[in-house]
Amino acid sequence: MDKFQEKSAKLKILLTLSALIIFFVIGLAFFLRPSVSENEKRELTKFPEFTFESFLSGEYTAQISLWFSDTFPLRESMISANGAMQSLYGVRDEQVIGGGSADDIPSGPADIVFNPTDDGKGEGFEGMYLNGDTAYQLYFFNKQNSDSYVALINKFAEQVEGKAAVYDMIVPLHYQIALSEETVKKYNASDCEEAINYMYSNLAVGVKAVDTLPYLISHNHEYLYFRTDHHWTARGAYYAYVAFCKAKGVPPTPLEDYKRLQFDGFLGTFYANAKQPTAMKQNPDYVEAFVPIGINEEEVFDSNGNKIAEYAIVYAKADKYDAANKYLAFIGGDQPLTKIHNPDINDGSSIVVIKESYGNAFVPFLVDSYEYVYVIDYRAWSGDLADFVTSNGIDDVLFLNVVSNTSTSERLKELAQIIK
């Protein structure tokens, strides 16, 4: 090989390496950067739009810096590796992430103050107790927000008095039926039973309280709540359905009458928020589902009442969802308005469920008890609830909330927007 050929070969190698480096840098800057974090269940920072105002103020460059650090390639693998590395320094069976303080729960009747706009102690998800492969959401009672929740239910009951029956179901958290009283007190979490009874005791005479706790406690050896996620399971929701039927005075459909499905490999919100989720990843949850007998189809509407889709009430192929989203097996997830018509029932009976995500696993059990089942997610729907009940001739109204949401200002604001 002469000198010219040798120089040419070196130049080709240099150009090839340079091209690879350029493409690698470009990839690091834009194309290889993730947009969503599966571990943290959130969208990552987006590249900012340029404006002269943001550039001159320094906000534009600050946002670029945040985008650069938040969307670093392979960030998910690095986070997981860091957690695994930390676990090598010693086994820690327990973690407590966040926390809060709780108000004392009054023993007597309360003065109901409708003031849902004041900030409370949060949803309680800021407090999470992790023991091995199982996590528990902690709840911190807030008197003012709890009173506001009751005031909203009572206000609505007055609006539909003589037109519809009103039920209120406040769901306890997992720790109330699974952990010792000493452990709960150690982390300053509130007694869910005392808090629920306090709110129930202040409901208007016409509102029927649905007490789920005895039914959940009597079955606490079963799979009632997820270990890696903050929701209850469909089995837990079924026993709450039994409690509702008891309050209504009708027989529940036996659990064995439903077709059972199972979707393995579920890793929920606790897994995403735990600092060391290794034990959870090694022992993930499964999502159990029970298919309604009469019909498994629903219509979904946006907040303006426009039909946008048709979904399965229980999606039989939910195993195709990724590990974080298998709870979407129930009623297509959180939709503004859902309508279900069971053709096997012809008595005109109807119910509307006012819910957040805890209601998703509960709704399928109502399908074989009513001809019409309506579902409103008050976080997304924007109508007038009393008008909706009146115009659709609805018989029963069920408010379904996990107890932590009764102390959450943001949820109360959203609920107040549909109780006008």
PDB file of C-alpha atoms in Angstrom, residues 73-352:
ATOM      1  CA  PRO A  73     -31.227   8.452  27.092  1.00  0.00           C
ATOM      2  CA  LEU A  74     -31.399   5.195  29.065  1.00  0.00           C
ATOM      3  CA  ARG A  75     -32.611   7.129  32.147  1.00  0.00           C
ATOM      4  CA  GLU A  76     -35.071   4.330  33.066  1.00  0.00           C
ATOM      5  CA  SER A  77     -32.338   1.701  33.028  1.00  0.00           C
ATOM      6  CA  MET A  78     -30.039   3.943  35.043  1.00  0.00           C
ATOM      7  CA  ILE A  79     -32.724   4.620  37.661  1.00  0.00           C
ATOM      8  CA  SER A  80     -33.444   0.914  38.023  1.00  0.00           C
ATOM      9  CA  ALA A  81     -29.747   0.109  38.167  1.00  0.00           C
ATOM     10  CA  ASN A  82     -29.231   2.752  40.849  1.00  0.00           C
ATOM     11  CA  GLY A  83     -32.011   1.231  42.960  1.00  0.00           C
ATOM     12  CA  ALA A  84     -30.511  -2.213  42.539  1.00  0.00           C
ATOM     13  CA  MET A  85     -27.058  -0.899  43.457  1.00  0.00           C
ATOM     14  CA  GLN A  86     -28.403   0.791  46.594  1.00  0.00           C
ATOM     15  CA  SER A  87     -30.070  -2.433  47.662  1.00  0.00           C
ATOM     16  CA  LEU A  88     -26.644  -4.126  47.701  1.00  0.00           C
ATOM     17  CA  TYR A  89     -25.627  -1.968  50.654  1.00  0.00           C
ATOM     18  CA  GLY A  90     -28.043  -3.843  52.858  1.00  0.00           C
ATOM     19  CA  VAL A  91     -31.544  -5.275  52.829  1.00  0.00           C
ATOM     20  CA  ARG A  92     -34.193  -2.791  53.942  1.00  0.00           C
ATOM     21  CA  ASP A  93     -37.554  -4.457  54.404  1.00  0.00           C
ATOM     22  CA  GLU A  94     -39.361  -1.201  55.139  1.00  0.00           C
ATOM     23  CA  GLN A  95     -39.580   2.162  53.451  1.00  0.00           C
ATOM     24  CA  VAL A  96     -41.693   5.184  54.266  1.00  0.00           C
ATOM     25  CA  ILE A  97     -41.959   7.697  51.441  1.00  0.00           C
ATOM     26  CA  GLY A  98     -43.478  11.060  52.292  1.00  0.00           C
ATOM     27  CA  GLY A  99     -45.883  11.460  55.143  1.00  0.00           C
ATOM     28  CA  GLY A 100     -48.250  13.902  56.709  1.00  0.00           C
ATOM     29  CA  SER A 101     -50.148  14.894  59.779  1.00  0.00           C
ATOM     30  CA  ALA A 102     -53.772  14.152  60.518  1.00  0.00           C
ATOM     31  CA  ASP A 103     -56.439  16.156  62.270  1.00  0.00           C
ATOM     32  CA  ASP A 104     -58.088  14.629  65.287  1.00  0.00           C
ATOM     33  CA  ILE A 105     -61.335  12.916  64.335  1.00  0.00           C
ATOM     34  CA  PRO A 106     -64.197  14.498  66.302  1.00  0.00           C
ATOM     35  CA  SER A 107     -66.334  12.157  68.333  1.00  0.00           C
ATOM     36  CA  GLY A 108     -69.497  14.228  68.107  1.00  0.00           C
ATOM     37  CA  PRO A 109     -71.515  15.833  65.336  1.00  0.00           C
ATOM     38  CA  ALA A 110     -69.748  18.484  63.269  1.00  0.00           C
ATOM     39  CA  ASP A 111     -70.662  21.853  61.879  1.00  0.00           C
ATOM     40  CA  ILE A 112     -70.596  21.312  58.124  1.00  0.00           C
ATOM     41  CA  VAL A 113     -68.602  24.073  56.436  1.00  0.00           C
ATOM     42  CA  PHE A 114     -68.757  24.055  52.642  1.00  0.00           C
ATOM     43  CA  ASN A 115     -65.318  25.321  51.736  1.00  0.00           C
ATOM     44  CA  PRO A 116     -63.638  22.863  49.372  1.00  0.00           C
ATOM     45  CA  THR A 117     -61.188  25.379  47.961  1.00  0.00           C
ATOM     46  CA  ASP A 118     -58.908  25.438  50.988  1.00  0.00           C
ATOM     47  CA  ASP A 119     -55.807  23.266  50.687  1.00  0.00           C
ATOM     48  CA  GLY A 120     -55.857  20.080  52.740  1.00  0.00           C
ATOM     49  CA  LYS A 121     -53.327  17.438  53.566  1.00  0.00           C
ATOM     50  CA  GLY A 122     -53.357  16.000  50.065  1.00  0.00           C
ATOM     51  CA  GLU A 123     -54.674  12.727  48.827  1.00  0.00           C
ATOM     52  CA  GLY A 124     -52.513  10.726  51.199  1.00  0.00           C
ATOM     53  CA  PHE A 125     -50.527   9.254  48.328  1.00  0.00           C
ATOM     54  CA  GLU A 126     -47.702  11.495  49.456  1.00  0.00           C
ATOM     55  CA  GLY A 127     -47.456   8.976  52.315  1.00  0.00           C
ATOM     56  CA  MET A 128     -46.535   5.444  51.279  1.00  0.00           C
ATOM     57  CA  TYR A 129     -45.426   2.612  53.554  1.00  0.00           C
ATOM     58  CA  LEU A 130     -43.469  -0.143  51.808  1.00  0.00           C
ATOM     59  CA  ASN A 131     -42.779  -3.466  53.478  1.00  0.00           C
ATOM     60  CA  GLY A 132     -40.962  -5.935  51.247  1.00  0.00           C
ATOM     61  CA  ASP A 133     -42.993  -6.413  48.070  1.00  0.00           C
ATOM     62  CA  THR A 134     -46.151  -4.741  49.430  1.00  0.00           C
ATOM     63  CA  ALA A 135     -46.915  -1.025  49.685  1.00  0.00           C
ATOM     64  CA  TYR A 136     -49.747   0.779  51.444  1.00  0.00           C
ATOM     65  CA  GLN A 137     -51.100   4.244  50.747  1.00  0.00           C
ATOM     66  CA  LEU A 138     -51.400   6.241  53.969  1.00  0.00           C
ATOM     67  CA  TYR A 139     -54.366   8.510  54.688  1.00  0.00           C
ATOM     68  CA  PHE A 140     -54.398  11.658  56.826  1.00  0.00           C
ATOM     69  CA  PHE A 141     -57.813  12.848  57.968  1.00  0.00           C
ATOM     70  CA  ASN A 142     -58.600  16.512  57.336  1.00  0.00           C
ATOM     71  CA  LYS A 143     -61.700  17.710  59.170  1.00  0.00           C
ATOM     72  CA  GLN A 144     -62.468  20.758  57.058  1.00  0.00           C
ATOM     73  CA  ASN A 145     -62.231  18.862  53.761  1.00  0.00           C
ATOM     74  CA  SER A 146     -64.130  15.871  55.145  1.00  0.00           C
ATOM     75  CA  ASP A 147     -66.924  18.193  56.265  1.00  0.00           C
ATOM     76  CA  SER A 148     -66.942  19.763  52.805  1.00  0.00           C
ATOM     77  CA  TYR A 149     -67.287  16.333  51.215  1.00  0.00           C
ATOM     78  CA  VAL A 150     -70.316  15.560  53.384  1.00  0.00           C
ATOM     79  CA  ALA A 151     -71.803  18.968  52.624  1.00  0.00           C
ATOM     80  CA  LEU A 152     -71.571  18.273  48.893  1.00  0.00           C
ATOM     81  CA  ILE A 153     -73.357  14.923  49.204  1.00  0.00           C
ATOM     82  CA  ASN A 154     -76.077  16.461  51.374  1.00  0.00           C
ATOM     83  CA  LYS A 155     -76.520  19.372  48.985  1.00  0.00           C
ATOM     84  CA  PHE A 156     -77.036  17.013  46.067  1.00  0.00           C
ATOM     85  CA  ALA A 157     -79.437  14.786  48.048  1.00  0.00           C
ATOM     86  CA  GLU A 158     -81.585  17.831  48.690  1.00  0.00           C
ATOM     87  CA  GLN A 159     -81.609  18.671  44.975  1.00  0.00           C
ATOM     88  CA  VAL A 160     -82.973  15.244  43.972  1.00  0.00           C
ATOM     89  CA  GLU A 161     -85.154  14.589  47.004  1.00  0.00           C
ATOM     90  CA  GLY A 162     -88.215  12.590  45.944  1.00  0.00           C
ATOM     91  CA  LYS A 163     -86.667  11.822  42.538  1.00  0.00           C
ATOM     92  CA  ALA A 164     -83.776   9.433  43.213  1.00  0.00           C
ATOM     93  CA  ALA A 165     -82.224   7.445  46.052  1.00  0.00           C
ATOM     94  CA  VAL A 166     -78.733   8.612  47.040  1.00  0.00           C
ATOM     95  CA  TYR A 167     -76.008   6.274  48.323  1.00  0.00           C
ATOM     96  CA  ASP A 168     -72.533   7.144  49.577  1.00  0.00           C
ATOM     97  CA  MET A 169     -69.694   4.603  49.560  1.00  0.00           C
ATOM     98  CA  ILE A 170     -66.388   5.660  51.124  1.00  0.00           C
ATOM     99  CA  VAL A 171     -63.793   2.953  50.580  1.00  0.00           C
ATOM    100  CA  PRO A 172     -61.135   2.241  53.238  1.00  0.00           C
ATOM    101  CA  LEU A 173     -57.498   1.821  52.286  1.00  0.00           C
ATOM    102  CA  HIS A 174     -55.596  -1.448  52.375  1.00  0.00           C
ATOM    103  CA  TYR A 175     -53.723  -0.752  55.599  1.00  0.00           C
ATOM    104  CA  GLN A 176     -56.972  -0.545  57.551  1.00  0.00           C
ATOM    105  CA  ILE A 177     -57.627  -4.246  57.063  1.00  0.00           C
ATOM    106  CA  ALA A 178     -54.068  -5.558  56.754  1.00  0.00           C
ATOM    107  CA  LEU A 179     -51.782  -3.742  59.216  1.00  0.00           C
ATOM    108  CA  SER A 180     -51.685  -3.705  62.979  1.00  0.00           C
ATOM    109  CA  GLU A 181     -52.944  -0.688  64.899  1.00  0.00           C
ATOM    110  CA  GLU A 182     -49.413  -0.130  66.219  1.00  0.00           C
ATOM    111  CA  THR A 183     -47.940   0.098  62.705  1.00  0.00           C
ATOM    112  CA  VAL A 184     -50.636   2.541  61.587  1.00  0.00           C
ATOM    113  CA  LYS A 185     -50.051   4.787  64.605  1.00  0.00           C
ATOM    114  CA  LYS A 186     -46.285   4.621  64.083  1.00  0.00           C
ATOM    115  CA  TYR A 187     -46.652   6.514  60.807  1.00  0.00           C
ATOM    116  CA  ASN A 188     -49.378   8.857  62.055  1.00  0.00           C
ATOM    117  CA  ALA A 189     -51.936   7.503  59.571  1.00  0.00           C
ATOM    118  CA  SER A 190     -55.592   8.051  60.412  1.00  0.00           C
ATOM    119  CA  ASP A 191     -58.023   5.321  61.366  1.00  0.00           C
ATOM    120  CA  CYS A 192     -60.103   4.870  58.179  1.00  0.00           C
ATOM    121  CA  GLU A 193     -63.012   3.348  60.079  1.00  0.00           C
ATOM    122  CA  GLU A 194     -63.274   6.273  62.500  1.00  0.00           C
ATOM    123  CA  ALA A 195     -63.014   8.797  59.665  1.00  0.00           C
ATOM    124  CA  ILE A 196     -65.640   7.040  57.526  1.00  0.00           C
ATOM    125  CA  ASN A 197     -68.023   6.675  60.461  1.00  0.00           C
ATOM    126  CA  TYR A 198     -67.560  10.374  61.252  1.00  0.00           C
ATOM    127  CA  MET A 199     -68.562  11.350  57.725  1.00  0.00           C
ATOM    128  CA  TYR A 200     -71.426   8.865  57.590  1.00  0.00           C
ATOM    129  CA  SER A 201     -72.781  10.191  60.882  1.00  0.00           C
ATOM    130  CA  ASN A 202     -73.141  13.636  59.321  1.00  0.00           C
ATOM    131  CA  LEU A 203     -74.915  12.587  56.138  1.00  0.00           C
ATOM    132  CA  ALA A 204     -78.455  13.829  55.647  1.00  0.00           C
ATOM    133  CA  VAL A 205     -81.249  11.484  56.708  1.00  0.00           C
ATOM    134  CA  GLY A 206     -82.111  10.645  53.102  1.00  0.00           C
ATOM    135  CA  VAL A 207     -78.582   9.517  52.146  1.00  0.00           C
ATOM    136  CA  LYS A 208     -77.863   5.807  52.577  1.00  0.00           C
ATOM    137  CA  ALA A 209     -74.334   4.986  53.742  1.00  0.00           C
ATOM    138  CA  VAL A 210     -72.718   1.864  52.289  1.00  0.00           C
ATOM    139  CA  ASP A 211     -70.458   0.336  54.930  1.00  0.00           C
ATOM    140  CA  THR A 212     -67.912  -1.789  53.061  1.00  0.00           C
ATOM    141  CA  LEU A 213     -65.422  -2.323  55.880  1.00  0.00           C
ATOM    142  CA  PRO A 214     -67.085  -5.340  57.573  1.00  0.00           C
ATOM    143  CA  TYR A 215     -67.278  -7.152  54.230  1.00  0.00           C
ATOM    144  CA  LEU A 216     -63.653  -6.409  53.385  1.00  0.00           C
ATOM    145  CA  ILE A 217     -62.387  -7.394  56.833  1.00  0.00           C
ATOM    146  CA  SER A 218     -64.282 -10.683  56.773  1.00  0.00           C
ATOM    147  CA  HIS A 219     -62.505 -11.541  53.501  1.00  0.00           C
ATOM    148  CA  ASN A 220     -59.111 -10.036  54.314  1.00  0.00           C
ATOM    149  CA  HIS A 221     -57.399 -13.354  53.630  1.00  0.00           C
ATOM    150  CA  GLU A 222     -58.282 -12.902  49.955  1.00  0.00           C
ATOM    151  CA  TYR A 223     -56.683 -10.761  47.246  1.00  0.00           C
ATOM    152  CA  LEU A 224     -58.575  -7.508  47.891  1.00  0.00           C
ATOM    153  CA  TYR A 225     -55.936  -4.840  47.192  1.00  0.00           C
ATOM    154  CA  PHE A 226     -52.910  -4.732  44.943  1.00  0.00           C
ATOM    155  CA  ARG A 227     -49.429  -4.801  46.454  1.00  0.00           C
ATOM    156  CA  THR A 228     -47.749  -2.634  43.798  1.00  0.00           C
ATOM    157  CA  ASP A 229     -50.648  -0.252  43.091  1.00  0.00           C
ATOM    158  CA  HIS A 230     -52.953   2.019  45.116  1.00  0.00           C
ATOM    159  CA  HIS A 231     -56.244   0.528  43.841  1.00  0.00           C
ATOM    160  CA  TRP A 232     -58.303  -2.338  45.161  1.00  0.00           C
ATOM    161  CA  THR A 233     -58.736  -5.478  43.085  1.00  0.00           C
ATOM    162  CA  ALA A 234     -61.941  -6.591  41.382  1.00  0.00           C
ATOM    163  CA  ARG A 235     -62.419  -9.076  44.216  1.00  0.00           C
ATOM    164  CA  GLY A 236     -62.274  -6.262  46.757  1.00  0.00           C
ATOM    165  CA  ALA A 237     -64.732  -4.286  44.637  1.00  0.00           C
ATOM    166  CA  TYR A 238     -67.066  -7.300  44.535  1.00  0.00           C
ATOM    167  CA  TYR A 239     -67.419  -7.399  48.321  1.00  0.00           C
ATOM    168  CA  ALA A 240     -68.166  -3.664  48.224  1.00  0.00           C
ATOM    169  CA  TYR A 241     -70.880  -4.481  45.661  1.00  0.00           C
ATOM    170  CA  VAL A 242     -72.280  -7.006  48.136  1.00  0.00           C
ATOM    171  CA  ALA A 243     -72.361  -4.238  50.762  1.00  0.00           C
ATOM    172  CA  PHE A 244     -74.185  -1.968  48.315  1.00  0.00           C
ATOM    173  CA  CYS A 245     -76.788  -4.647  47.592  1.00  0.00           C
ATOM    174  CA  LYS A 246     -77.274  -5.031  51.342  1.00  0.00           C
ATOM    175  CA  ALA A 247     -77.904  -1.282  51.693  1.00  0.00           C
ATOM    176  CA  LYS A 248     -80.325  -1.369  48.774  1.00  0.00           C
ATOM    177  CA  GLY A 249     -82.068  -4.526  49.958  1.00  0.00           C
ATOM    178  CA  VAL A 250     -81.497  -6.668  46.855  1.00  0.00           C
ATOM    179  CA  PRO A 251     -79.567  -9.925  46.374  1.00  0.00           C
ATOM    180  CA  PRO A 252     -76.078  -9.676  44.792  1.00  0.00           C
ATOM    181  CA  THR A 253     -75.046 -11.808  41.832  1.00  0.00           C
ATOM    182  CA  PRO A 254     -72.873 -14.682  43.154  1.00  0.00           C
ATOM    183  CA  LEU A 255     -69.199 -14.284  42.281  1.00  0.00           C
ATOM    184  CA  GLU A 256     -69.035 -17.780  40.817  1.00  0.00           C
ATOM    185  CA  ASP A 257     -71.633 -16.837  38.188  1.00  0.00           C
ATOM    186  CA  TYR A 258     -69.163 -14.571  36.397  1.00  0.00           C
ATOM    187  CA  LYS A 259     -66.518 -15.586  33.879  1.00  0.00           C
ATOM    188  CA  ARG A 260     -63.132 -14.944  35.501  1.00  0.00           C
ATOM    189  CA  LEU A 261     -60.118 -13.515  33.640  1.00  0.00           C
ATOM    190  CA  GLN A 262     -56.572 -12.939  34.848  1.00  0.00           C
ATOM    191  CA  PHE A 263     -53.852 -10.632  33.497  1.00  0.00           C
ATOM    192  CA  ASP A 264     -50.396 -11.241  34.938  1.00  0.00           C
ATOM    193  CA  GLY A 265     -47.422  -8.939  35.382  1.00  0.00           C
ATOM    194  CA  PHE A 266     -49.058  -5.780  36.772  1.00  0.00           C
ATOM    195  CA  LEU A 267     -46.702  -3.190  38.317  1.00  0.00           C
ATOM    196  CA  GLY A 268     -48.676  -0.151  39.455  1.00  0.00           C
ATOM    197  CA  THR A 269     -48.188   3.283  40.989  1.00  0.00           C
ATOM    198  CA  PHE A 270     -46.456   2.082  44.152  1.00  0.00           C
ATOM    199  CA  TYR A 271     -43.835   0.357  42.018  1.00  0.00           C
ATOM    200  CA  ALA A 272     -43.293   3.595  40.107  1.00  0.00           C
ATOM    201  CA  ASN A 273     -42.883   5.649  43.300  1.00  0.00           C
ATOM    202  CA  ALA A 274     -40.838   3.240  45.422  1.00  0.00           C
ATOM    203  CA  LYS A 275     -37.161   4.090  45.784  1.00  0.00           C
ATOM    204  CA  GLN A 276     -36.164   0.436  45.727  1.00  0.00           C
ATOM    205  CA  PRO A 277     -38.911  -1.536  43.902  1.00  0.00           C
ATOM    206  CA  THR A 278     -36.796  -4.634  43.279  1.00  0.00           C
ATOM    207  CA  ALA A 279     -38.918  -6.921  45.461  1.00  0.00           C
ATOM    208  CA  MET A 280     -42.088  -5.711  43.706  1.00  0.00           C
ATOM    209  CA  LYS A 281     -40.625  -6.328  40.269  1.00  0.00           C
ATOM    210  CA  GLN A 282     -39.706  -9.851  41.286  1.00  0.00           C
ATOM    211  CA  ASN A 283     -43.247 -10.515  42.512  1.00  0.00           C
ATOM    212  CA  PRO A 284     -45.697  -8.423  40.423  1.00  0.00           C
ATOM    213  CA  ASP A 285     -49.445  -8.278  40.908  1.00  0.00           C
ATOM    214  CA  TYR A 286     -52.027  -9.829  38.634  1.00  0.00           C
ATOM    215  CA  VAL A 287     -55.289  -8.199  37.610  1.00  0.00           C
ATOM    216  CA  GLU A 288     -58.346 -10.358  38.231  1.00  0.00           C
ATOM    217  CA  ALA A 289     -61.534  -9.467  36.317  1.00  0.00           C
ATOM    218  CA  PHE A 290     -65.095 -10.787  36.240  1.00  0.00           C
ATOM    219  CA  VAL A 291     -67.058 -10.368  33.008  1.00  0.00           C
ATOM    220  CA  PRO A 292     -70.693  -9.179  33.301  1.00  0.00           C
ATOM    221  CA  ILE A 293     -73.266 -11.800  32.321  1.00  0.00           C
ATOM    222  CA  GLY A 294     -75.866  -9.791  30.399  1.00  0.00           C
ATOM    223  CA  ILE A 295     -73.638  -7.628  28.210  1.00  0.00           C
ATOM    224  CA  ASN A 296     -69.977  -6.641  27.944  1.00  0.00           C
ATOM    225  CA  GLU A 297     -70.297  -3.515  25.814  1.00  0.00           C
ATOM    226  CA  GLU A 298     -70.508   0.163  26.728  1.00  0.00           C
ATOM    227  CA  GLU A 299     -70.760   3.539  25.043  1.00  0.00           C
ATOM    228  CA  VAL A 300     -68.381   6.323  26.022  1.00  0.00           C
ATOM    229  CA  PHE A 301     -69.111  10.044  25.745  1.00  0.00           C
ATOM    230  CA  ASP A 302     -67.034  13.179  26.166  1.00  0.00           C
ATOM    231  CA  SER A 303     -67.818  15.913  28.692  1.00  0.00           C
ATOM    232  CA  ASN A 304     -70.206  17.556  26.202  1.00  0.00           C
ATOM    233  CA  GLY A 305     -72.262  14.400  25.693  1.00  0.00           C
ATOM    234  CA  ASN A 306     -70.825  13.459  22.287  1.00  0.00           C
ATOM    235  CA  LYS A 307     -70.296   9.748  21.728  1.00  0.00           C
ATOM    236  CA  ILE A 308     -66.612   9.062  21.185  1.00  0.00           C
ATOM    237  CA  ALA A 309     -66.159   5.287  21.423  1.00  0.00           C
ATOM    238  CA  GLU A 310     -67.503   1.853  22.258  1.00  0.00           C
ATOM    239  CA  TYR A 311     -65.498  -0.275  24.664  1.00  0.00           C
ATOM    240  CA  ALA A 312     -65.723  -3.611  26.411  1.00  0.00           C
ATOM    241  CA  ILE A 313     -66.813  -3.309  30.044  1.00  0.00           C
ATOM    242  CA  VAL A 314     -64.124  -5.856  30.884  1.00  0.00           C
ATOM    243  CA  TYR A 315     -61.470  -6.015  28.180  1.00  0.00           C
ATOM    244  CA  ALA A 316     -60.542  -9.644  27.586  1.00  0.00           C
ATOM    245  CA  LYS A 317     -57.213  -8.769  25.941  1.00  0.00           C
ATOM    246  CA  ALA A 318     -55.866  -6.523  28.684  1.00  0.00           C
ATOM    247  CA  ASP A 319     -52.790  -8.735  28.896  1.00  0.00           C
ATOM    248  CA  LYS A 320     -51.506  -6.834  25.854  1.00  0.00           C
ATOM    249  CA  TYR A 321     -51.211  -3.665  27.964  1.00  0.00           C
ATOM    250  CA  ASP A 322     -47.808  -2.917  29.440  1.00  0.00           C
ATOM    251  CA  ALA A 323     -47.041  -3.682  33.063  1.00  0.00           C
ATOM    252  CA  ALA A 324     -48.158  -0.245  34.270  1.00  0.00           C
ATOM    253  CA  ASN A 325     -51.593  -0.132  32.606  1.00  0.00           C
ATOM    254  CA  LYS A 326     -53.385  -3.417  33.175  1.00  0.00           C
ATOM    255  CA  TYR A 327     -55.951  -1.723  35.461  1.00  0.00           C
ATOM    256  CA  LEU A 328     -57.329  -0.324  32.192  1.00  0.00           C
ATOM    257  CA  ALA A 329     -59.076  -3.682  31.830  1.00  0.00           C
ATOM    258  CA  PHE A 330     -62.064  -2.112  33.619  1.00  0.00           C
ATOM    259  CA  ILE A 331     -64.567   0.097  31.689  1.00  0.00           C
ATOM    260  CA  GLY A 332     -61.902   1.499  29.380  1.00  0.00           C
ATOM    261  CA  GLY A 333     -60.267   3.479  32.151  1.00  0.00           C
ATOM    262  CA  ASP A 334     -61.340   6.934  33.293  1.00  0.00           C
ATOM    263  CA  GLN A 335     -63.900   8.395  30.874  1.00  0.00           C
ATOM    264  CA  PRO A 336     -66.116  11.483  31.376  1.00  0.00           C
ATOM    265  CA  LEU A 337     -69.398   9.612  30.803  1.00  0.00           C
ATOM    266  CA  THR A 338     -70.188   5.954  30.163  1.00  0.00           C
ATOM    267  CA  LYS A 339     -73.530   4.336  29.392  1.00  0.00           C
ATOM    268  CA  ILE A 340     -74.324   0.614  29.640  1.00  0.00           C
ATOM    269  CA  HIS A 341     -77.621  -0.970  28.580  1.00  0.00           C
ATOM    270  CA  ASN A 342     -78.295  -4.557  29.655  1.00  0.00           C
ATOM    271  CA  PRO A 343     -80.852  -6.087  27.235  1.00  0.00           C
ATOM    272  CA  ASP A 344     -81.527  -8.976  29.643  1.00  0.00           C
ATOM    273  CA  ILE A 345     -83.296  -6.584  32.043  1.00  0.00           C
ATOM    274  CA  ASN A 346     -86.462  -4.766  30.943  1.00  0.00           C
ATOM    275  CA  ASP A 347     -87.720  -3.026  34.079  1.00  0.00           C
ATOM    276  CA  GLY A 348     -86.278   0.418  33.303  1.00  0.00           C
ATOM    277  CA  SER A 349     -84.078   0.357  36.426  1.00  0.00           C
ATOM    278  CA  SER A 350     -81.113   2.729  36.360  1.00  0.00           C
ATOM    279  CA  ILE A 351     -78.165   3.918  38.400  1.00  0.00           C
ATOM    280  CA  VAL A 352     -75.441   6.515  37.946  1.00  0.00           C
TER     281      VAL A 352
END
